[in-house]
Amino acid sequence: MNEEEASLFDVLWLLLASVIFVPIFQKIPGGSPVLGYLAAGILIGPYGLSIIRHVHGTKAIAEFGVVFLLFNIGLELSVERLSSMKKYVFGLGSAQVLVTAVVVGLVAHFVSGLPGPAAIVIGNGLALSSTAVVLQTPLTENELLIKVQFFHGPTPLTENELLIKAQFFHGPVLQERGESTSRHGRATFSVLLFQDLAVVVLLILIPLISPNSSKGGVGFQAIAEALGMAAVKAAVAITAIIAGGRLLLRPIYKQIAENQNAEIFSANTLLVILGTSLLTARAGLSMALGAFLAGLLLAETEFSLQVESDIAPYRGLLLGLFFMTVGMSIDPKLLVSNFPVIMGSLGLLIGGKTVLVALVGRVFGVSIISAIRVGLLLAPGGEFAFVAFGEAVNQGIMSPQLSSLLFLVVGISMAMTPWLAAGGQLIASRFEQHDVRSLLPVESETDDLQDHIIICGFGRVGQIIAQLLSERLIPFVALDVRSDRVAAGRALDLPVYFGDAGSREVLHKIGAERACAAAITLDTPGANYRTVWALSKYFPNVKTFVRAHDVDHGLNLEKAGASAVVPETLEPSLQLAAAVLAQAKLPMSEIAATINEFRTRHLSELTELCESSGSSLGYGFSRVMTKPKTQSLDSSDENQFSEGTLAI
């Protein structure tokens, strides 16, 4: 068999193993696709059946799975939204890495008797967590059922309906558990971002402390100079990527989009991802960081949704391949021969790291329950530990036997992540207080938010708005005066608080002075009016979008300072009318024409009312007079430039 055929057989075995193992592990309670990929890697890897022959080549390709994952995360964020998380990224993140590295390093040196350089590498390597695994942690079946029923009511669902709604509600990252906008979700994600930066320092440090280096090691001054130079190179590279991306990405994508060539559009996306990854790698940073920066820049363009759709197949396939290569690094025989040592090390890693992260989280204002949940998610080791320990072996810092033991500990801890996340959910449900006092907003819980959305009223409309914001990783805070709604939202890790949205003190506690907009969907017209008045008087920076009972109510809300008013009667009435007309056996074309005619007439009346009263009534509509640049547009294009264009 020649080399090309051998490589093809490797690919076939990888695909076959994933097709068999992933569905099996998804059916196990608490199981996940990640565990399936790990088990498949163990079986077909060099420590299992030794089916895969080109392990190093497979690992090189698999690293792009993490690259595409970080690019997708960047697409879900933006530079401005990331800057609002700086307290957690650089504060909590740096404290977590530093404290954990010091404690683990001291234990390795004084308890295990390892040399200083090996203890430094182990401490820093085990301080890192797995970005790929944590961000892929799925919902359990019960959590999924609770979430679907919360948003859709207690109507029983068939298994197929449950799966369909699950796919509708949950994206590919932390929001799969509905936790992307929760306190512990934001903290976990921020720390993971800092860890991706910290791994650069570790990889620079390893050759400097190697006994194989000149003079048998390098002094503190040389290490400081090397790290300083690396920091300068990193700053230059990141600045160049951000500046160049903002200047070039939008014009390039716009030109390609005008050519209407889907293949070239996808090829350009791959060029951007791999190009920025290579640039940061050449600057001494991780490839994943470059991809993340590219995603951040593309998130600010109008092409982000199409880009996200284009990379989805590559991301899922390569990420699965990455998890399988992690499984290939695990030696099951070593587990049997060193079971007490490995289990003791695993227990110390999970327990000790959870306690350390929880303590650091408390220092930064995270509640005790949220801090424990952050600790449980970050306690396992990460994929970069394999890279760091492998490089340490190459530099003569640690023995291959020690690295194999550490590989096994890190691999098992990564496989435990779904159960640790479920344990955090259980702790939150059992030990959080359920009286009204525990539901009140606390200023320290929202002091890291910037340009977030305030949802006033967490009923049916508010829940839909929260769902849409959560799916796009847009930060929000919701208020309601019904404790059952608040408790249900908090049980799903949503940032919902008990409080009067018309109170200046309550609004201040949820950071209204830093918010950008408010969606007001309270049950009574008086409450809506009072909330609009309070926001316009005390927090004029907040744009208010309000649900109105009728046109008269809407006009009063406009006078109180509402930015836009949405009367609630038209669209439900039109949908009911369409159903009745269909039951009356009218043709569908006639029904559509009748409904559209009524809607057009109603909106034209609102337009006249806007002109006479100076308001913006009409479902958030405003007058936008945009003329087409050319006369070659067809009728469908011309309709896009008519008056009454949606302003939001």
mmCIF file of N, CA and C in Angstrom, residues 15 69 91 101 156 173 184 193 206 220 236 270 282 393 424-425 476 546 596 601 642:
data_model
loop_
_atom_site.group_PDB
_atom_site.id
_atom_site.type_symbol
_atom_site.label_atom_id
_atom_site.label_comp_id
_atom_site.label_asym_id
_atom_site.label_seq_id
_atom_site.Cartn_x
_atom_site.Cartn_y
_atom_site.Cartn_z
ATOM 1 N N LEU A 15 -13.527 8.672 9.972
ATOM 2 C CA LEU A 15 -14.947 8.921 9.725
ATOM 3 C C LEU A 15 -15.806 7.784 10.270
ATOM 4 N N LEU A 69 -13.161 27.142 15.501
ATOM 5 C CA LEU A 69 -14.045 27.396 16.640
ATOM 6 C C LEU A 69 -13.857 28.819 17.159
ATOM 7 N N GLY A 91 -8.596 40.881 34.280
ATOM 8 C CA GLY A 91 -8.565 40.828 35.737
ATOM 9 C C GLY A 91 -8.707 39.410 36.252
ATOM 10 N N ALA A 101 -1.238 28.514 38.505
ATOM 11 C CA ALA A 101 0.109 28.094 38.101
ATOM 12 C C ALA A 101 1.051 28.050 39.297
ATOM 13 N N PRO A 156 -47.364 19.154 25.919
ATOM 14 C CA PRO A 156 -46.468 18.008 25.726
ATOM 15 C C PRO A 156 -45.868 18.013 24.322
ATOM 16 N N VAL A 173 -22.009 27.059 20.841
ATOM 17 C CA VAL A 173 -21.057 27.389 21.893
ATOM 18 C C VAL A 173 -21.751 27.401 23.248
ATOM 19 N N HIS A 184 -21.854 33.445 35.269
ATOM 20 C CA HIS A 184 -20.752 32.493 35.190
ATOM 21 C C HIS A 184 -20.382 32.188 33.750
ATOM 22 N N LEU A 193 -10.546 33.237 27.088
ATOM 23 C CA LEU A 193 -9.875 34.131 26.150
ATOM 24 C C LEU A 193 -8.498 34.525 26.666
ATOM 25 N N ILE A 206 9.267 27.995 27.832
ATOM 26 C CA ILE A 206 9.807 26.628 27.906
ATOM 27 C C ILE A 206 11.244 26.521 27.388
ATOM 28 N N PHE A 220 17.030 35.520 34.943
ATOM 29 C CA PHE A 220 15.775 36.266 34.992
ATOM 30 C C PHE A 220 15.763 37.411 33.982
ATOM 31 N N VAL A 236 2.054 44.627 18.146
ATOM 32 C CA VAL A 236 2.152 45.096 16.761
ATOM 33 C C VAL A 236 1.277 44.250 15.840
ATOM 34 N N LEU A 270 -11.959 31.491 3.906
ATOM 35 C CA LEU A 270 -10.858 30.613 4.307
ATOM 36 C C LEU A 270 -9.520 31.347 4.245
ATOM 37 N N ARG A 282 3.317 33.613 13.148
ATOM 38 C CA ARG A 282 4.639 34.148 12.847
ATOM 39 C C ARG A 282 5.078 35.183 13.880
ATOM 40 N N VAL A 393 9.130 17.905 26.799
ATOM 41 C CA VAL A 393 9.882 16.670 26.573
ATOM 42 C C VAL A 393 10.983 16.902 25.541
ATOM 43 N N GLY A 424 -22.462 21.539 38.265
ATOM 44 C CA GLY A 424 -22.646 22.953 38.588
ATOM 45 C C GLY A 424 -24.104 23.370 38.506
ATOM 46 N N GLN A 425 -24.807 22.858 37.500
ATOM 47 C CA GLN A 425 -26.241 23.145 37.372
ATOM 48 C C GLN A 425 -27.004 22.589 38.568
ATOM 49 N N PHE A 476 -27.790 41.206 27.914
ATOM 50 C CA PHE A 476 -29.050 41.825 28.313
ATOM 51 C C PHE A 476 -29.299 41.552 29.780
ATOM 52 N N VAL A 546 -41.144 50.400 22.945
ATOM 53 C CA VAL A 546 -42.241 50.073 23.856
ATOM 54 C C VAL A 546 -43.378 49.394 23.114
ATOM 55 N N ASN A 596 -52.670 42.277 2.859
ATOM 56 C CA ASN A 596 -51.648 43.262 2.504
ATOM 57 C C ASN A 596 -52.257 44.639 2.260
ATOM 58 N N ARG A 601 -52.864 50.157 4.088
ATOM 59 C CA ARG A 601 -53.727 51.299 4.408
ATOM 60 C C ARG A 601 -53.522 51.749 5.847
ATOM 61 N N SER A 642 -38.891 52.242 -0.187
ATOM 62 C CA SER A 642 -40.106 53.010 0.051
ATOM 63 C C SER A 642 -40.098 53.587 1.449
#
